[in-house]
PDB file of C-alpha atoms in Angstrom:
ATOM      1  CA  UNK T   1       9.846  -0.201  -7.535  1.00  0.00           C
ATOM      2  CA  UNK T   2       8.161  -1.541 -11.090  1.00  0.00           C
ATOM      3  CA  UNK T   3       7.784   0.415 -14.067  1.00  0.00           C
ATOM      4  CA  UNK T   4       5.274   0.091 -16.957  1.00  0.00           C
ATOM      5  CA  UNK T   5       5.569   0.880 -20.081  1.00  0.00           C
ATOM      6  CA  UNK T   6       3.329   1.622 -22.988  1.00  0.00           C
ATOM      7  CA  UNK T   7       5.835  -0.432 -25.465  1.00  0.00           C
ATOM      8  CA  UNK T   8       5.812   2.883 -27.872  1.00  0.00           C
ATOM      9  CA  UNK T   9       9.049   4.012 -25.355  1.00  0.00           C
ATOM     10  CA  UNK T  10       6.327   6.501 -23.158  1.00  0.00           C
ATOM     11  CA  UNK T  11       6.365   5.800 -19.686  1.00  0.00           C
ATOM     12  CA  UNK T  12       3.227   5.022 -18.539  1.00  0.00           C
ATOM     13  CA  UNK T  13       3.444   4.251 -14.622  1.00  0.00           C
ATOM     14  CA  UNK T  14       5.603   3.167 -11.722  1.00  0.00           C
ATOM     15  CA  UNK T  15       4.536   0.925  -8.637  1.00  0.00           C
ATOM     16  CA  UNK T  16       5.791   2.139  -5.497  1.00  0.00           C
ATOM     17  CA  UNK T  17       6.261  -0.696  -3.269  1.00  0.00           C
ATOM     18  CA  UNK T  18       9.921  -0.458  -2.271  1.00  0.00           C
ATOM     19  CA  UNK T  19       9.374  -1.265   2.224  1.00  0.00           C
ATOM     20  CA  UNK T  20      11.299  -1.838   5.239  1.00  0.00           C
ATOM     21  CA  UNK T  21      10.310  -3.842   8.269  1.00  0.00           C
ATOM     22  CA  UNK T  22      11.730  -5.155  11.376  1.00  0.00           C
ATOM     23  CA  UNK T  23       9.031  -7.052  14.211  1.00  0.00           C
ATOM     24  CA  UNK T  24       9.253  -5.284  17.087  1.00  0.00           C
ATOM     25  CA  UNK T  25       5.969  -5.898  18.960  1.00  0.00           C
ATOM     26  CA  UNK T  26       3.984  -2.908  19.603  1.00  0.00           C
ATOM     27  CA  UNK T  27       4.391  -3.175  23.125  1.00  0.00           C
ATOM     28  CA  UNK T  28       8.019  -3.495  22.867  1.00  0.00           C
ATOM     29  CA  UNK T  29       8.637   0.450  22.656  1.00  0.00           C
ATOM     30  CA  UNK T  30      12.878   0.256  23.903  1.00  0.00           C
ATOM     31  CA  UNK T  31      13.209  -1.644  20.526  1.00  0.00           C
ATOM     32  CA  UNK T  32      11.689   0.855  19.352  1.00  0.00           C
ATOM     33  CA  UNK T  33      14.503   3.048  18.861  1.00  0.00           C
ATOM     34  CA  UNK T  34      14.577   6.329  16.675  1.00  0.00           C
ATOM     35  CA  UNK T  35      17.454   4.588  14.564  1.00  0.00           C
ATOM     36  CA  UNK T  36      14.644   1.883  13.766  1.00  0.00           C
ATOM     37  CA  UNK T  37      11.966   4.588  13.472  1.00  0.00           C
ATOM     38  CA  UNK T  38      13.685   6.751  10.363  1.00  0.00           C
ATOM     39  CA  UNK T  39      14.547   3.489   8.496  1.00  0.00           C
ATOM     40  CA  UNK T  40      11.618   2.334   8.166  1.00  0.00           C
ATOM     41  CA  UNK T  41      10.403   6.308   7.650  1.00  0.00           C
ATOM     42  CA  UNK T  42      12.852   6.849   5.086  1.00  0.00           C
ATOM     43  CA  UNK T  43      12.058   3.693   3.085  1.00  0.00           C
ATOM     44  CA  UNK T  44       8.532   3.558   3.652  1.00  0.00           C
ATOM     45  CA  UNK T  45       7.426   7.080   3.434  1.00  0.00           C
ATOM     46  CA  UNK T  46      10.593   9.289   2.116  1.00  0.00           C
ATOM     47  CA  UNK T  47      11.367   6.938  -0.762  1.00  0.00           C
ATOM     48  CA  UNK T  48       7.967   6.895  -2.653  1.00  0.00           C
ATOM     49  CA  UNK T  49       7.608  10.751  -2.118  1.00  0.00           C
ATOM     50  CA  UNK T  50      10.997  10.993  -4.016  1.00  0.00           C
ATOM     51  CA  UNK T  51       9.869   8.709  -6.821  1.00  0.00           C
ATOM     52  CA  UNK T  52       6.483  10.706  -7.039  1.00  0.00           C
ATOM     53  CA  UNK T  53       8.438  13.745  -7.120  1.00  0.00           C
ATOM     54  CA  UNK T  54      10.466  12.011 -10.252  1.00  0.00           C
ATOM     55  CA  UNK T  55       8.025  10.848 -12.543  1.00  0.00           C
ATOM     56  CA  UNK T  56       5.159  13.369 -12.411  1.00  0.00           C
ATOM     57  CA  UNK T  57       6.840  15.932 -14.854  1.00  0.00           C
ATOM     58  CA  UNK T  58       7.211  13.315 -17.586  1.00  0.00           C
ATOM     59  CA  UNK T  59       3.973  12.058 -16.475  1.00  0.00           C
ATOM     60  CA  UNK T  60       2.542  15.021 -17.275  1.00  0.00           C
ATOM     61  CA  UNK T  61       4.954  16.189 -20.118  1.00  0.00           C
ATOM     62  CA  UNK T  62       3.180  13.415 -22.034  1.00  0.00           C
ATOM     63  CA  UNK T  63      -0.372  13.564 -20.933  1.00  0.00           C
ATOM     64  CA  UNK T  64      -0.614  10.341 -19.035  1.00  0.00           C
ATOM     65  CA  UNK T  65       0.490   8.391 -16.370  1.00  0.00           C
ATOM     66  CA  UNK T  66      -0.311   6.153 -13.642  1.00  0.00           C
ATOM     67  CA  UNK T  67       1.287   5.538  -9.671  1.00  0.00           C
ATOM     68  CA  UNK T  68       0.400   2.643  -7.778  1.00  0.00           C
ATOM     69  CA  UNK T  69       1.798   3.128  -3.961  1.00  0.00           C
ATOM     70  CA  UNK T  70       1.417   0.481  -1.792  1.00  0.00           C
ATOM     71  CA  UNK T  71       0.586   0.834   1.559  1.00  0.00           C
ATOM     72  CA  UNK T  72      -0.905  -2.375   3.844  1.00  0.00           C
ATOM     73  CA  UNK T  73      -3.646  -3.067   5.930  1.00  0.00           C
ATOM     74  CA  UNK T  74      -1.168  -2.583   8.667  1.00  0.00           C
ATOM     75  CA  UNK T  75      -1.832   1.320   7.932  1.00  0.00           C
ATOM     76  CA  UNK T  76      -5.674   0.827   8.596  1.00  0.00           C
ATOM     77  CA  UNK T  77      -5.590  -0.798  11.922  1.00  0.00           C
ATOM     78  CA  UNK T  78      -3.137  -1.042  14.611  1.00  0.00           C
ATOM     79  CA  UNK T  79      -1.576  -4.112  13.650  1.00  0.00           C
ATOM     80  CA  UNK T  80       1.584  -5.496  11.511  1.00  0.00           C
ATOM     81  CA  UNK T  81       5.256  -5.961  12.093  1.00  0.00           C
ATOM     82  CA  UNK T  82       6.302  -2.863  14.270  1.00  0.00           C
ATOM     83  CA  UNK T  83       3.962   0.508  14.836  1.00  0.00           C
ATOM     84  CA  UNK T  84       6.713   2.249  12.611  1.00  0.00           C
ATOM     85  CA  UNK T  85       5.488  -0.220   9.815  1.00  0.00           C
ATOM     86  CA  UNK T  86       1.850   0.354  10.951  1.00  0.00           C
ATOM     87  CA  UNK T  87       2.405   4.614  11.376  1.00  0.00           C
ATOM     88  CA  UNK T  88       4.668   4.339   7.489  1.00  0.00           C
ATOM     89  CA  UNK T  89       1.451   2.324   6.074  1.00  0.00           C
ATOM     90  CA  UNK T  90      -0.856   5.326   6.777  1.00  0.00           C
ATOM     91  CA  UNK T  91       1.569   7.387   5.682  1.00  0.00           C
ATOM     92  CA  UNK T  92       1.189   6.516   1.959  1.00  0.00           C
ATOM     93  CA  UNK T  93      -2.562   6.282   1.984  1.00  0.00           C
ATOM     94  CA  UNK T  94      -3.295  10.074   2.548  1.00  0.00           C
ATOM     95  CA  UNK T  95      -0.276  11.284   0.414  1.00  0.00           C
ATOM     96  CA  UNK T  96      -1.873   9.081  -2.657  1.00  0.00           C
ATOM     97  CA  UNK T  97      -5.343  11.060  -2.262  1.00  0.00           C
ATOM     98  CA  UNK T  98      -3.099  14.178  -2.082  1.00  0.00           C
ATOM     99  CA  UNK T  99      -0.910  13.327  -5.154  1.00  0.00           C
ATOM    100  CA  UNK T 100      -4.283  12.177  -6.632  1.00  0.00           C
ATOM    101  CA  UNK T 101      -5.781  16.073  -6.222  1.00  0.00           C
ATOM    102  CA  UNK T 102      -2.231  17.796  -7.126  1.00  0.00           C
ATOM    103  CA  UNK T 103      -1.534  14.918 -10.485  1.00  0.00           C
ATOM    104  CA  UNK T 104      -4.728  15.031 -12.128  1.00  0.00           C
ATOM    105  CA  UNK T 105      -5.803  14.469 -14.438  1.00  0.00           C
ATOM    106  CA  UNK T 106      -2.503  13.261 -16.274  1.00  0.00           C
ATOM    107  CA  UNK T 107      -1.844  10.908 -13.907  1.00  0.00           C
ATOM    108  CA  UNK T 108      -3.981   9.041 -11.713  1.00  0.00           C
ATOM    109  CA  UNK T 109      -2.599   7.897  -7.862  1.00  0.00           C
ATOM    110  CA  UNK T 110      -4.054   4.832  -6.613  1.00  0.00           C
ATOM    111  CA  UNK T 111      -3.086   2.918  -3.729  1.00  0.00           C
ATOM    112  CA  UNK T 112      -3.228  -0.987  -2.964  1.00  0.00           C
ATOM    113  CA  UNK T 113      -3.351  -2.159   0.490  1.00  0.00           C
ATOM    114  CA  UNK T 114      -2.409  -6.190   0.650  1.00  0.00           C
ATOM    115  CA  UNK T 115      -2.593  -7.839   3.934  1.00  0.00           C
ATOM    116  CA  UNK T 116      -0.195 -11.066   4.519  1.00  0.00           C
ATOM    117  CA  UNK T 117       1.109 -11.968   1.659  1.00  0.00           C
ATOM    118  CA  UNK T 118       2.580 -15.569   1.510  1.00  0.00           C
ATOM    119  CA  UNK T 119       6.217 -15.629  -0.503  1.00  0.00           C
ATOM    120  CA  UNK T 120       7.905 -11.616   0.733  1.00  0.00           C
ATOM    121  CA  UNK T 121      10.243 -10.582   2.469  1.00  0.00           C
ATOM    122  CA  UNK T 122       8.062  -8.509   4.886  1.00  0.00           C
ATOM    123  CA  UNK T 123       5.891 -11.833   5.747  1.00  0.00           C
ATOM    124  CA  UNK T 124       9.664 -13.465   6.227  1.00  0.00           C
ATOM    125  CA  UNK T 125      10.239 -10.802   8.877  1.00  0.00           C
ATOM    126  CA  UNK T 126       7.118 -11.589  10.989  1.00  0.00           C
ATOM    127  CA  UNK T 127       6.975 -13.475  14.527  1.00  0.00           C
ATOM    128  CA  UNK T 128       5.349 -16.961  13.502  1.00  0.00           C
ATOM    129  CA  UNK T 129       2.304 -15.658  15.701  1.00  0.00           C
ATOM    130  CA  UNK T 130       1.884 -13.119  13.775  1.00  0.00           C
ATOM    131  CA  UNK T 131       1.854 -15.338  10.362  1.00  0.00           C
ATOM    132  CA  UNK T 132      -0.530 -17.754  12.407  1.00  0.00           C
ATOM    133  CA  UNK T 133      -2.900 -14.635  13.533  1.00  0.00           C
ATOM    134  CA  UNK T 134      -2.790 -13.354  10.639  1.00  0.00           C
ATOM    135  CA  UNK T 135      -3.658 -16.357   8.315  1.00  0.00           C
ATOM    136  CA  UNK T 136      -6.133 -17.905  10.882  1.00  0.00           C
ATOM    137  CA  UNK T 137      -8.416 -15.139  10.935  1.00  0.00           C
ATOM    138  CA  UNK T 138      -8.553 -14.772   6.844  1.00  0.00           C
ATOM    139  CA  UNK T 139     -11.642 -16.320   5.304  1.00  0.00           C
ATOM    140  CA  UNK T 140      -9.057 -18.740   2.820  1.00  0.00           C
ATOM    141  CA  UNK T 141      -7.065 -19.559   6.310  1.00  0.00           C
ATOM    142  CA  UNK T 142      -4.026 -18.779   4.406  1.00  0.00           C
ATOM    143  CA  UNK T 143      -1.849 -15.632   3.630  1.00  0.00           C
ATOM    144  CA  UNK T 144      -2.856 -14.668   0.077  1.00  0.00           C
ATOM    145  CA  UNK T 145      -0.585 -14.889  -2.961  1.00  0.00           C
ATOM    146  CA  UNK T 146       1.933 -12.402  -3.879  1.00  0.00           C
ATOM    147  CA  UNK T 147       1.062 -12.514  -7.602  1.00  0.00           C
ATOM    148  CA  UNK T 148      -2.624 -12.098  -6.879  1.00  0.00           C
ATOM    149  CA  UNK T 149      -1.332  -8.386  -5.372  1.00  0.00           C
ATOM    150  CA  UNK T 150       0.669  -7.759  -7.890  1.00  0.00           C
ATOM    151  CA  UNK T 151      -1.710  -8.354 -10.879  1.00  0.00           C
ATOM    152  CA  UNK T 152      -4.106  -6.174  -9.073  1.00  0.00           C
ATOM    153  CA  UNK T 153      -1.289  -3.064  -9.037  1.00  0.00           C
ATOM    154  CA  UNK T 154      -1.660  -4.012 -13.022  1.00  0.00           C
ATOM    155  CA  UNK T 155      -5.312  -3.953 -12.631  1.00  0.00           C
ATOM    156  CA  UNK T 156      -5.522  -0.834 -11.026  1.00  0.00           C
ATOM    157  CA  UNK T 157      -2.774   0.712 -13.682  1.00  0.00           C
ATOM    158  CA  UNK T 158      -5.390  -0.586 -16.870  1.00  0.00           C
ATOM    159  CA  UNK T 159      -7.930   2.096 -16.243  1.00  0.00           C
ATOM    160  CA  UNK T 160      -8.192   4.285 -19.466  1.00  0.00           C
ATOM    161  CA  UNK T 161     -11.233   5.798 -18.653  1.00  0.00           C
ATOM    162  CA  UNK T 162      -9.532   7.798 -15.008  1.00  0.00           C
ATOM    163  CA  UNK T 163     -12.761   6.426 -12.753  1.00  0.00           C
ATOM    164  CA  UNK T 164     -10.278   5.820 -10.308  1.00  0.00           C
ATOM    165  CA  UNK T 165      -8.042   8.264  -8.959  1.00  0.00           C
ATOM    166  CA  UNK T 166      -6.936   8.407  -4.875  1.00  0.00           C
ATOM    167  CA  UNK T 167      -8.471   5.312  -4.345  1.00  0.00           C
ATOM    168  CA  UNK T 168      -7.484   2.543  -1.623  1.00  0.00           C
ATOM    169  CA  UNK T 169      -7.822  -0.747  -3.172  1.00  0.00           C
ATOM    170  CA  UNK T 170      -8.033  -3.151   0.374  1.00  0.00           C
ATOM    171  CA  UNK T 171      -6.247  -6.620  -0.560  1.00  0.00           C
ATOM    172  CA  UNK T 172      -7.368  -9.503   1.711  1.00  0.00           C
ATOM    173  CA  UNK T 173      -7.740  -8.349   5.240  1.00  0.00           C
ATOM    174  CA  UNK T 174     -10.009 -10.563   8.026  1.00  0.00           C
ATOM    175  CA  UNK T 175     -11.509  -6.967   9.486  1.00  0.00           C
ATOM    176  CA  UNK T 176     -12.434  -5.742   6.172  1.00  0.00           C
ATOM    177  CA  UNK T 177     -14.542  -8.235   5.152  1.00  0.00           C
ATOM    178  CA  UNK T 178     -16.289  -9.049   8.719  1.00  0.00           C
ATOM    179  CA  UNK T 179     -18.104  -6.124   8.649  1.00  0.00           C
ATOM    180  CA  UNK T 180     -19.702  -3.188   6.391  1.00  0.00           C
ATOM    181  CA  UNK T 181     -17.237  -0.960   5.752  1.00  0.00           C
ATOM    182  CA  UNK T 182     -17.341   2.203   3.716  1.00  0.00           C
ATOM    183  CA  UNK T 183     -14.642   3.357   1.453  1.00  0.00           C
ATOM    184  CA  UNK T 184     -14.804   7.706   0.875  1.00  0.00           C
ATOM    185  CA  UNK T 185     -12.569   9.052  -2.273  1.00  0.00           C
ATOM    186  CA  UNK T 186     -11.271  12.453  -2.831  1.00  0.00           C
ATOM    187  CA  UNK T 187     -13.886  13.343  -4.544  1.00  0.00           C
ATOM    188  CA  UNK T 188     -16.673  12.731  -1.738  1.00  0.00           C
ATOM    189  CA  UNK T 189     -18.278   9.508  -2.812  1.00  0.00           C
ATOM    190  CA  UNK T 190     -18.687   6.616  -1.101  1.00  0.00           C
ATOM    191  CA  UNK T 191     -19.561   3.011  -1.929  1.00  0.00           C
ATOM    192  CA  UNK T 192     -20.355   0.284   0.163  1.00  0.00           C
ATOM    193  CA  UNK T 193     -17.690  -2.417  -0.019  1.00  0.00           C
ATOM    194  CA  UNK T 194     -20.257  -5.578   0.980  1.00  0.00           C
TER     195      UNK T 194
END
């Protein structure tokens, strides 16, 4: 988990990113055990709701604040490390919009989805397969680069004028960019993403 501050000693926003994964292929369900299941749950899901929980009365106390969660493309399609990863992914997409609605407008809830990301843990704990899939079908051919995600959390944490607020941000992902795809907020508009 990151913090950002203003510099004045406010608290201007947090980066939920704290994750848990273990590659168990998806048709692999005995590995699949319930032990396994509320790990990655309680990291993935339970741990960011906590931190949310946290921060949103000083958020608000002082009129402004920003979360980042981050989820992964692994919780927009059925892919990624396990499907607990995939099913905890997709958990912190919908809570963001939620948090978004219940937050506003002192604090805006965004979300950033990266796909394989070359230098983390999480890539670390993939099958080589996976990596090779994964990378191989990316227009660069390459897992994309840790920083890049994390100066788009920053990015997504700059906005003074609260245009964004329950949005997904999709980070490098072969699907997403293969076809049109359509991206609805919480507040009912859409925008092409071609």
């Amino acid at each position: 988990t990151g913090l950002l501050s203003l510099g004045t000693g406010a608290f201007m926003g947090v980066g939920a990113y704290a994750a848990y994964n273990i590659s168990i292929p998806f048709s692999d369900l005995d590995s699949l055990t319930l032990e396994v299941w509320n790990k990655i749950m309680a990291t993935n899901l339970t741990g960011p709701m906590r931190l949310t929980k946290a921060v949103a009365p000083v958020m608000k106390a002082q009129g402004r604040g920003r979360i980042v969660n981050i989820a992964s493309v692994a919780g927009l399609s059925p892919t990624g490390s396990s499907i607990a990863y995939a099913v905890s992914k997709a958990g912190r997409i919908h809570p963001t919009r939620c948090m978004a609605v219940a937050l506003a407008p002192e604090t805006l809830v965004n979300c950033v989805a990266p796909g394989l990301l070359e230098g983390t843990r999480a890539t670390a704990n993939l099958r080589p397969e996976q990596v090779e899939r994964s990378a191989s079908g990316s227009l660069l051919k390459k897992p994309a680069d840790k920083d890049d995600c994390a100066d788009m959390v920053v990015a997504v944490c700059r906005t003074d004028k609260g245009a964004a607020y329950g949005e997904v941000v999709w980070f490098w992902h072969p699907w997403l960019m293969s076809s049109q795809r359509r991206c609805v907020g919480p507040t009912g508009l859409q925008a092409n993403l071609n």
